[in-house]
Coordinates of C-alpha atoms in Angstrom, one line a residue:
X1 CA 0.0 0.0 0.0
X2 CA 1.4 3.5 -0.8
X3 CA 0.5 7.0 0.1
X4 CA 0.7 10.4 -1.1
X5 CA 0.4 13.7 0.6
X6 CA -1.2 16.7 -1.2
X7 CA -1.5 20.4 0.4
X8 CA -2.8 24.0 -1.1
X9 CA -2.6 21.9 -4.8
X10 CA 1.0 21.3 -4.2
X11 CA 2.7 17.4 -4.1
X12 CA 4.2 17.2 -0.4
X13 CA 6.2 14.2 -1.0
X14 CA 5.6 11.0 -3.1
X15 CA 5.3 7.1 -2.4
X16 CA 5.7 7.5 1.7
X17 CA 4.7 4.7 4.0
X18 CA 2.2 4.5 6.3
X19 CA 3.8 5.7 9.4
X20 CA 5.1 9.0 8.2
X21 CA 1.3 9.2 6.5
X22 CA 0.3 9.0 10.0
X23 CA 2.7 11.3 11.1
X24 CA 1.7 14.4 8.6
X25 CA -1.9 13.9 9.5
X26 CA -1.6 13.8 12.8
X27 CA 0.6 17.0 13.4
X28 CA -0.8 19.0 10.6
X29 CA -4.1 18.5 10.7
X30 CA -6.5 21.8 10.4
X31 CA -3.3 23.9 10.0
X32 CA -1.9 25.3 6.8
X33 CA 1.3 23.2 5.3
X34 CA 2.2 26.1 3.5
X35 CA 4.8 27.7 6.2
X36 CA 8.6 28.6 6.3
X37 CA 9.1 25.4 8.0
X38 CA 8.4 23.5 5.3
X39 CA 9.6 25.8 2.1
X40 CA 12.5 23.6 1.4
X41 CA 10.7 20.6 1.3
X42 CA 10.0 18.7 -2.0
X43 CA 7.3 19.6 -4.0
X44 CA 6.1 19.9 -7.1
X45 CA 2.4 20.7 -9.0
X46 CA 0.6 17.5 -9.6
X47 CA 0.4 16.8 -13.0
X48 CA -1.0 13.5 -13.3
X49 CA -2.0 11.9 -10.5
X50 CA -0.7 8.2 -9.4
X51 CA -4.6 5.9 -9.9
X52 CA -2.3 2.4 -9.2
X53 CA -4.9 -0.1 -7.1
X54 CA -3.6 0.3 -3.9
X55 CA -2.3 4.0 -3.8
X56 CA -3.7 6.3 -1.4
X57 CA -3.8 10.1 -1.0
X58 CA -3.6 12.5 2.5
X59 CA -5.3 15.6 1.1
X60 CA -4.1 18.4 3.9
X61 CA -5.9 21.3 3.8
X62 CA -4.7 24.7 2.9
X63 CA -5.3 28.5 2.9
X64 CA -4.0 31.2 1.9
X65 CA -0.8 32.7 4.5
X66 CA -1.6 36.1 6.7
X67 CA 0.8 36.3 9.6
X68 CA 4.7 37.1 9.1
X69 CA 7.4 36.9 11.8
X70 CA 10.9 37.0 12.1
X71 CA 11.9 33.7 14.5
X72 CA 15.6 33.1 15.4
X73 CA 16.5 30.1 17.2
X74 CA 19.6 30.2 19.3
X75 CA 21.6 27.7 21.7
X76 CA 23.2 28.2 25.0
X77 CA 26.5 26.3 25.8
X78 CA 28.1 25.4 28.4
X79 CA 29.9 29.1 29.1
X80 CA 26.6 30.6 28.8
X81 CA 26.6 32.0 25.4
X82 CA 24.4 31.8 23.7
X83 CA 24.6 31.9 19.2
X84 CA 22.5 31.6 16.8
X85 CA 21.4 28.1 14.4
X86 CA 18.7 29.4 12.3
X87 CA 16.9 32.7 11.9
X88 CA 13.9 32.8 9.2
X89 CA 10.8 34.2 8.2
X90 CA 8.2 32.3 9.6
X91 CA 4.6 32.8 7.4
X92 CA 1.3 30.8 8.1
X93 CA -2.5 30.8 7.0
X94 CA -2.9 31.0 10.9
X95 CA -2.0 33.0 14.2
X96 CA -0.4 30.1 15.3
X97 CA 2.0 27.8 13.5
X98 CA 4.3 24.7 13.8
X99 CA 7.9 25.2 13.7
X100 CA 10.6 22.6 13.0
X101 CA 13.7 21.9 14.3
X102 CA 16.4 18.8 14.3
X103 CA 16.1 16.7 17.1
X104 CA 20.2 16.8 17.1
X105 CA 19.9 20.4 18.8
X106 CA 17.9 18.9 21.6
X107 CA 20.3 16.3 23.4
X108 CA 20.1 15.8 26.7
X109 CA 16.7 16.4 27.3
X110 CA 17.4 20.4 26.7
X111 CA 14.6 22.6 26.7
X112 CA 13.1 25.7 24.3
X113 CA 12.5 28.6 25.7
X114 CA 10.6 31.4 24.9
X115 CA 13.3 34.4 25.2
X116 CA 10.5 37.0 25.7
X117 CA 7.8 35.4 27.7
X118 CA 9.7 32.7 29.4
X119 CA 7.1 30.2 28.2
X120 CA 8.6 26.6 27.9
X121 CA 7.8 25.7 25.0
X122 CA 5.8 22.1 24.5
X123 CA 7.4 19.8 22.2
X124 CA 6.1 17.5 19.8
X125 CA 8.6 15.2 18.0
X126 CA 7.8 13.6 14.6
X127 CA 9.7 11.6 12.0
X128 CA 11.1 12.6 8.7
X129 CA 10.8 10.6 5.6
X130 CA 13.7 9.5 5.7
X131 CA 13.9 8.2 9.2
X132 CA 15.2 11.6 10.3
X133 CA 14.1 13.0 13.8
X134 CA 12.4 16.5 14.0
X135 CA 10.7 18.5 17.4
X136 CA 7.7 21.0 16.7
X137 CA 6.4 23.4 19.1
X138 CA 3.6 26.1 18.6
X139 CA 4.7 29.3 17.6
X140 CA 2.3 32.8 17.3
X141 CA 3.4 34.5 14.2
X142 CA 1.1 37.2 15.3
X143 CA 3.4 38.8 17.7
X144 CA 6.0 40.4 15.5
X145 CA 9.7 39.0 16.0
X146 CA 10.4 36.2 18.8
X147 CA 13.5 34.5 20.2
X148 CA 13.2 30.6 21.2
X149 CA 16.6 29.6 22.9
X150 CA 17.6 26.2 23.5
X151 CA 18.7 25.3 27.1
X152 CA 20.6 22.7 28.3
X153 CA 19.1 20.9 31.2
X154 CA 21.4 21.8 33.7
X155 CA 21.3 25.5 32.9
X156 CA 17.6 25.5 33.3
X157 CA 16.7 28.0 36.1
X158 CA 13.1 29.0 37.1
X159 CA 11.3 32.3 38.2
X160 CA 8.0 32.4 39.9
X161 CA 5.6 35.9 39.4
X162 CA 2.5 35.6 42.1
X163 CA -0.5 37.8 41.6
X164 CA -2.2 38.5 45.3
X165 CA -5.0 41.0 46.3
X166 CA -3.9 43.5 48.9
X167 CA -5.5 40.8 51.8
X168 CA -2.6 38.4 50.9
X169 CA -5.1 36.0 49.1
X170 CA -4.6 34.8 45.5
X171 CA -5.6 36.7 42.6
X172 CA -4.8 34.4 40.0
X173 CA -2.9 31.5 39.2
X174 CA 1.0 32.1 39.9
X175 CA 3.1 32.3 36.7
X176 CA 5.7 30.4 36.1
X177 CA 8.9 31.2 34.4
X178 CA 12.0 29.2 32.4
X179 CA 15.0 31.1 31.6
X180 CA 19.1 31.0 32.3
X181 CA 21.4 32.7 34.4
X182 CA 22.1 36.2 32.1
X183 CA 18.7 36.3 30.2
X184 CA 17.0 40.0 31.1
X185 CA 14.8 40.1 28.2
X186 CA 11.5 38.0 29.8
X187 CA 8.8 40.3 31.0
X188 CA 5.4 38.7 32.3
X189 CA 2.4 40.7 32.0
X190 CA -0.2 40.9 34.5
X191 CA -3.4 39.2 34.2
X192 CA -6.2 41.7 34.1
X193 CA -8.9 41.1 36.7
X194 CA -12.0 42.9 36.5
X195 CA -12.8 45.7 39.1
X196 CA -8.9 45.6 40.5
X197 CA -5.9 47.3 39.7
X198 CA -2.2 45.6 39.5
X199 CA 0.8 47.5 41.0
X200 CA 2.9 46.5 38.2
X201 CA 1.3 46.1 34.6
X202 CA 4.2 43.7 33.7
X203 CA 7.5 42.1 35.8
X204 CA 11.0 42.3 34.3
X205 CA 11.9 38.4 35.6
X206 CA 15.5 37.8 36.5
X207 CA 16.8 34.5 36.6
X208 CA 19.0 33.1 39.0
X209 CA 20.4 29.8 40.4
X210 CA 17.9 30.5 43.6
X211 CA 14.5 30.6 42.2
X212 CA 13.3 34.6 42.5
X213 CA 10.1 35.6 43.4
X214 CA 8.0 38.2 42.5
X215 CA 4.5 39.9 44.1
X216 CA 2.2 41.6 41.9
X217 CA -0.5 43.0 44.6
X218 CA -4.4 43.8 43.3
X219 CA -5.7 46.9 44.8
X220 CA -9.8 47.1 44.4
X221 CA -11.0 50.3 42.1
X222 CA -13.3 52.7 44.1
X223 CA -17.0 52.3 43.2
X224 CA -19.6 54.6 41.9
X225 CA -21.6 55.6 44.1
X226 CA -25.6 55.3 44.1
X227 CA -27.0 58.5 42.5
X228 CA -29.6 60.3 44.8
X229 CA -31.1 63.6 45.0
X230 CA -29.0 65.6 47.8
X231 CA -26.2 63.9 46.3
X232 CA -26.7 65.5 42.9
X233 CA -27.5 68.8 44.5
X234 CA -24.5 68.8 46.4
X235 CA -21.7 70.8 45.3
X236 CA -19.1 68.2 47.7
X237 CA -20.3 64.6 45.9
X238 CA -17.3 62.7 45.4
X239 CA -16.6 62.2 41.8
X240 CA -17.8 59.0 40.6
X241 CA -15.5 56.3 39.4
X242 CA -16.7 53.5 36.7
X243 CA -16.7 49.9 37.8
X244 CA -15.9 47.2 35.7
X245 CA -19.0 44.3 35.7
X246 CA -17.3 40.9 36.4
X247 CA -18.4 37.4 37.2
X248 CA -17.8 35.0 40.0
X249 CA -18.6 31.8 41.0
X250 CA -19.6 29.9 44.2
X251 CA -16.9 27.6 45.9
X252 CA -18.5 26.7 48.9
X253 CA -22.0 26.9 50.5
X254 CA -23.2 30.3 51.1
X255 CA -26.0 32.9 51.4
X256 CA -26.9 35.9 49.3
X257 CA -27.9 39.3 51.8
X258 CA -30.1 42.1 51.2
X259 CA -27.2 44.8 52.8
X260 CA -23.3 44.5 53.4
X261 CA -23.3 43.9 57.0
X262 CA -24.5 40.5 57.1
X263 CA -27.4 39.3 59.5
X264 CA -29.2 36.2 59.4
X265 CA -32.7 37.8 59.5
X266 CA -31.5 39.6 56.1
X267 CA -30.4 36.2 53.8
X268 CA -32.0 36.4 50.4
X269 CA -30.9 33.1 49.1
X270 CA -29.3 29.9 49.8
X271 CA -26.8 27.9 47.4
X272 CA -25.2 24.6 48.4
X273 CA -21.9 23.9 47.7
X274 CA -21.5 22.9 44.1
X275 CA -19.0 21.0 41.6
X276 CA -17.8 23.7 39.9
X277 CA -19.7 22.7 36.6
X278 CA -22.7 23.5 38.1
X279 CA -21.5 26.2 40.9
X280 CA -23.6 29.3 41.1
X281 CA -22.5 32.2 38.7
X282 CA -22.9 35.9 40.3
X283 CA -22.5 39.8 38.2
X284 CA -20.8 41.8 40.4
X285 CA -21.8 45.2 39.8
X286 CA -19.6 47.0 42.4
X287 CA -18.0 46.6 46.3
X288 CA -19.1 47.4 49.6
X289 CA -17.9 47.1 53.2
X290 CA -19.9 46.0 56.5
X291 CA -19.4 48.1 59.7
X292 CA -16.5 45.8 60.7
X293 CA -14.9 46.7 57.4
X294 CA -14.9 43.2 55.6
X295 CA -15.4 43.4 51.7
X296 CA -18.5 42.5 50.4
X297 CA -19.5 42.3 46.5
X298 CA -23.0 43.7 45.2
X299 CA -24.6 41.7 42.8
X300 CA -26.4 42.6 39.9
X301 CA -29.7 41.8 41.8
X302 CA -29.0 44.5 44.7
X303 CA -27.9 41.8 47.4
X304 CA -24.3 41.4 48.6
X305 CA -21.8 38.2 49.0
X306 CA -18.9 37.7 50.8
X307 CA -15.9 38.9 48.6
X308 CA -14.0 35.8 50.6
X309 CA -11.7 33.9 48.3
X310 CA -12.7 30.9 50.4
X311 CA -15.9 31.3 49.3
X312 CA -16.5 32.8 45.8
X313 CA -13.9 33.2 42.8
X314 CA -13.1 34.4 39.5
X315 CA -15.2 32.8 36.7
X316 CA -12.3 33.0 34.1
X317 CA -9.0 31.6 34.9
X318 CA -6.2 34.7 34.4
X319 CA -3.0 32.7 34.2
X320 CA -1.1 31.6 30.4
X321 CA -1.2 27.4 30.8
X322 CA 0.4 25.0 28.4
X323 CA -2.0 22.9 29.2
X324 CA -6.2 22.6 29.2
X325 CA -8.3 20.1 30.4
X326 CA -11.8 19.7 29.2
X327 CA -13.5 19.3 32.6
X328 CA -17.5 19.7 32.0
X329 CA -19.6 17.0 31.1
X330 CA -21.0 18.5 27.7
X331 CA -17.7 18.9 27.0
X332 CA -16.5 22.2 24.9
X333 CA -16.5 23.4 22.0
X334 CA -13.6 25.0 20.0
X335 CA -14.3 27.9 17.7
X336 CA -12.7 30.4 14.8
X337 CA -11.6 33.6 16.6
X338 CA -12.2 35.2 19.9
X339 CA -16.0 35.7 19.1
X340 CA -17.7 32.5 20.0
X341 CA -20.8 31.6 17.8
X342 CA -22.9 28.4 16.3
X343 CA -21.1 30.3 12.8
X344 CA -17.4 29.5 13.7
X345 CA -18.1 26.6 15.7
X346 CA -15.5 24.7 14.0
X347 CA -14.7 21.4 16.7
X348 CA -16.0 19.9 20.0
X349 CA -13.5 18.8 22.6
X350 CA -15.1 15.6 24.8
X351 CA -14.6 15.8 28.7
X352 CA -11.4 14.7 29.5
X353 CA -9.7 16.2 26.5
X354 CA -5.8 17.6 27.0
X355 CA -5.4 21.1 24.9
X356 CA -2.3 22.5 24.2
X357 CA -2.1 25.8 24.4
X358 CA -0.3 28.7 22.9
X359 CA -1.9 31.8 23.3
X360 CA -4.5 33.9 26.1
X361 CA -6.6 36.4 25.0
X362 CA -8.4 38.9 26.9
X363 CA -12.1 39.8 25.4
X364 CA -13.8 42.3 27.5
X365 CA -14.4 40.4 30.8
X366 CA -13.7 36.6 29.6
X367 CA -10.6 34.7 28.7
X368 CA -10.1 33.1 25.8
X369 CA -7.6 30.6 24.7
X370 CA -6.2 29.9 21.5
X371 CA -5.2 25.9 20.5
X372 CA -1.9 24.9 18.6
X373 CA -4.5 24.7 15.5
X374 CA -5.5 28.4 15.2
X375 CA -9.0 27.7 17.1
X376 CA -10.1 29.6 20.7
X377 CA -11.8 27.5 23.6
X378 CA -13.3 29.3 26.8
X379 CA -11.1 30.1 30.0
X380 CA -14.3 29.7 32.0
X381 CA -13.6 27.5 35.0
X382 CA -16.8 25.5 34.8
X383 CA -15.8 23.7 31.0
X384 CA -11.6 23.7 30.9
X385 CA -8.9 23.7 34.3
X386 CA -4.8 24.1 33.5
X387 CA -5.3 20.8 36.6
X388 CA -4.9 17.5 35.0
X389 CA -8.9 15.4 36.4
X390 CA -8.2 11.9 37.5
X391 CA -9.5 10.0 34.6
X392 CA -11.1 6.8 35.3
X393 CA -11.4 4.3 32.5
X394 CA -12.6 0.9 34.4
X395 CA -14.3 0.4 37.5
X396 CA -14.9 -2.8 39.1
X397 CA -18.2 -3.5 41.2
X398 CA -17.7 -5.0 44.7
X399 CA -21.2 -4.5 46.1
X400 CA -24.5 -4.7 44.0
X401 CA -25.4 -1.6 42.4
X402 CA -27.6 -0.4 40.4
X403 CA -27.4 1.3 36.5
X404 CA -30.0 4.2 36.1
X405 CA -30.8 6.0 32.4
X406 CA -29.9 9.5 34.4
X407 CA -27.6 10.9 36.6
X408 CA -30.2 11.8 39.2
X409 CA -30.9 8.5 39.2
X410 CA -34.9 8.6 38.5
X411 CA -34.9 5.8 36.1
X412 CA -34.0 2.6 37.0
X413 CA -32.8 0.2 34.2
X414 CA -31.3 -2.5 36.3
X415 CA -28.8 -4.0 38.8
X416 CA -25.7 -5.1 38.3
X417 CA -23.7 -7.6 40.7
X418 CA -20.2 -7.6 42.0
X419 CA -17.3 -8.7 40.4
X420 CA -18.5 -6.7 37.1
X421 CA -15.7 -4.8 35.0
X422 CA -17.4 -1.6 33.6
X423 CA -16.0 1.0 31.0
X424 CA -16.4 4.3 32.1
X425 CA -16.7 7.0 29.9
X426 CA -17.0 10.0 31.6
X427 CA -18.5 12.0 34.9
X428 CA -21.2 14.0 36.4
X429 CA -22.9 15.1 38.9
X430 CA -26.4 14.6 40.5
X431 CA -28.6 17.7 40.8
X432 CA -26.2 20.0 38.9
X433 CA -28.7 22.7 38.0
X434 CA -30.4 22.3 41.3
X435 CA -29.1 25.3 43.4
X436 CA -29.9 23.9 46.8
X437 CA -28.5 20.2 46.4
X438 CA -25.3 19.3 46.4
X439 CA -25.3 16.4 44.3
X440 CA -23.1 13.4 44.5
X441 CA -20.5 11.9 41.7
X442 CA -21.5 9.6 38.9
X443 CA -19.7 7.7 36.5
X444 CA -21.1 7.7 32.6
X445 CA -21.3 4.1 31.3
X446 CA -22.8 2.1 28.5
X447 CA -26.7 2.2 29.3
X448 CA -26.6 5.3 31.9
X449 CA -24.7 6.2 35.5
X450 CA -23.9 4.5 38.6
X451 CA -22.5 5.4 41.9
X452 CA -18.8 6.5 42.2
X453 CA -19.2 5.4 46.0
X454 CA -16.1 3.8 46.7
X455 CA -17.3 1.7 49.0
X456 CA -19.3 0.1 46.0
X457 CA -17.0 0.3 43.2
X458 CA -13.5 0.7 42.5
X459 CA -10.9 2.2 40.0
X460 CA -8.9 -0.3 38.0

């Protein structure tokens, strides 16, 4: 059996085996083939097309290239210079592109660095046609000239850039750095967080053979206060300051109040304690303080919620991850640019999905990230986490159960005695739109759900 590969009407090699078939379909899929990478690469218009029984062809697809950047790639040795392999003109159809380099710069398990951004870059290694071996990595032509060093295991040092409101507690996800002893050109922005300001809009990282660390601290932005008649008469109001809408989300059990200083006669509403799938989702429209000065958060209802990290955070995650995990049930779907819509829906990622990642973007109040393959998936915490979920594939019953067609368990289908080996296939939870259950952890299996209860079954 023989294969050929076809991209933007161009021959991309001729009579290759299966494997490295394989290989360009796998790492090139939904991206354009028609990059600097791969200008020097054999290829010629197809005249006449092979029609042998037998012979088969990958037909890549192809678009037109947008994006321009200037990439060089340079090494660090063992004195700590560093000098340059390759420096090129790297074009692509997409925002984000595959870059190729020889797996003979990479001995010794040496890492690519980022020289700007101090991302470590995640590598993907494929296989030439003719046997030889090649690393990728994800590159955003979008963002004008970038340096990508190679660094030698040993020189590897780490910085660590944490992002705290003015209480001590987290703001968002601490950021974490790759560089070498010398390298003064990595800057890390600061996340933007609605309603608070940063003391530093970006951090000039240092790296050093003790890991540095650096504190970004969040003040909260004065409020604008509630218009009323002697205030607009008087000559004295203070002048008003616009607040920033945002979103949160419940973490714990908890109550909504009618004012800031919280009394139990005053509670509005009740919201159990949630997966955070299904976890209440507030507006916050503005801040407040009670009479013993803790910070409260007015909702876009008019009732107030604890501003207590404990209890409520952030909807979007802030932080730049490598990697995404496709945590909801429904899974997520990817889609073509920053604007999400049914128009440029272009894939859906099942739950349990890893994403590589290459890119954040802010769009107004949400988070956005943007996929080795040019898409954008949601940084909302209730469909994606940068935290690896325990993934359970097999479960093994050791006290009668019983299967039901839901996952609140309302319809019984039938029961199912110990010793059976089930597939699992995915998780939920019971009562998920239900703000005042709880609900309890189900696994997804051929038929329906059954109990997660350890004491009933257990993970192979």
């Amino acid at each position: 059996m023989e294969y050929s590969s076809i991209a933007n009407g161009l021959f991309l090699i001729s009579d290759i085996n299966s494997d490295a078939a394989a290989t360009i379909s796998n790492v090139f899929d939904h991206t354009s083939m028609n990059t600097a990478d791969l200008e020097n690469m054999p290829t010629e218009k197809p005249v006449e097309y092979t029609k042998s029984p037998g012979h088969y062809y990958i037909v890549l697809p192809g678009q037109p290239n947008k994006y321009t950047a200037k990439i060089i790639i340079n090494q660090l040795n063992a004195s700590g210079e560093t000098s340059d392999i390759a420096t090129t003109t790297a074009t692509s159809a997409y925002t984000t592109g595959l870059f190729t380099i020889s797996a003979k710069y990479l001995v010794d398990d040496a890492f690519v660095i980022n020289a700007g951004t101090g991302q470590e870059m995640t590598l993907t290694r494929i296989m030439d046609m003719d046997g030889s071996d090649y690393e990728t990595f994800p590159v955003d032509v979008n963002q004008g000239p970038q340096t990508f060093t190679i660094v030698p295991q040993d020189q590897l040092l780490h910085a660590t850039v944490n992002y705290k409101f003015a209480d001590g507690t987290e703001a968002a996800p601490s950021a974490k750095l790759s560089g070498y002893a010398g390298l003064t050109t990595v800057s890390a922005k600061s996340p933007t967080i609605s309603g608070y300001t940063p003391d530093q809009k970006e951090v000039a990282v240092a790296f050093a053979p003790t890991e540095k660390t650096y504190t970004v601290t969040y003040k909260a932005n004065p409020t604008t206060p509630t218009a009323t008649e002697s205030s607009a008469s008087s000559s004295t109001a203070d002048e008003a300051t616009t607040f920033t809408p945002f979103k949160i989300y419940g973490k714990r059990a908890l109550y909504t109040y009618k004012n800031a200083t919280f009394k139990k006669n005053q509670r509005v509403s009740h919201y159990a304690q949630k997966s955070k799938a299904y976890a209440p989702i507030f507006e916050v429209v503005g801040t407040a303080k009670s009479t013993s000065g803790h910070l409260r958060y007015k909702l876009a209802d008019g009732t107030y919620v604890t501003a207590n990290a404990d209890y409520v955070g952030a909807l979007y995650w802030q932080g730049m991850y490598q990697k995404l995990y496709v945590t909801n049930p429904k899974g997520t779907n990817a889609y073509d640019g920053t604007r999400f819509a049914q128009a440029t829906k272009q894939k859906h990622y099942r739950q349990g999905t890893a994403l590589t990642v290459v890119k954040q973007t802010q769009v107004g109040q949400t988070t956005r990230y943007e996929l080795t393959n040019g898409t954008y998936v949601t940084g909302n915490k209730q469909w994606v986490s940068p935290t690896k979920p325990r993934l359970v594939k097999q479960v093994k019953v050791k006290r009668t159960i019983r299967l039901y067609r839901d996952v609140n368990g309302s319809t019984f289908i039938k029961r199912i005695k110990p010793g059976k080996t089930l597939t699992v296939t995915g998780w939920d939870y019971s009562h998920g739109r239900n703000p005042r259950l709880s609900g309890t952890l189900r696994y997804r299996v051929a038929g329906g759900y059954i109990t997660a209860n350890r004491q009933f079954v257990v993970a192979n």
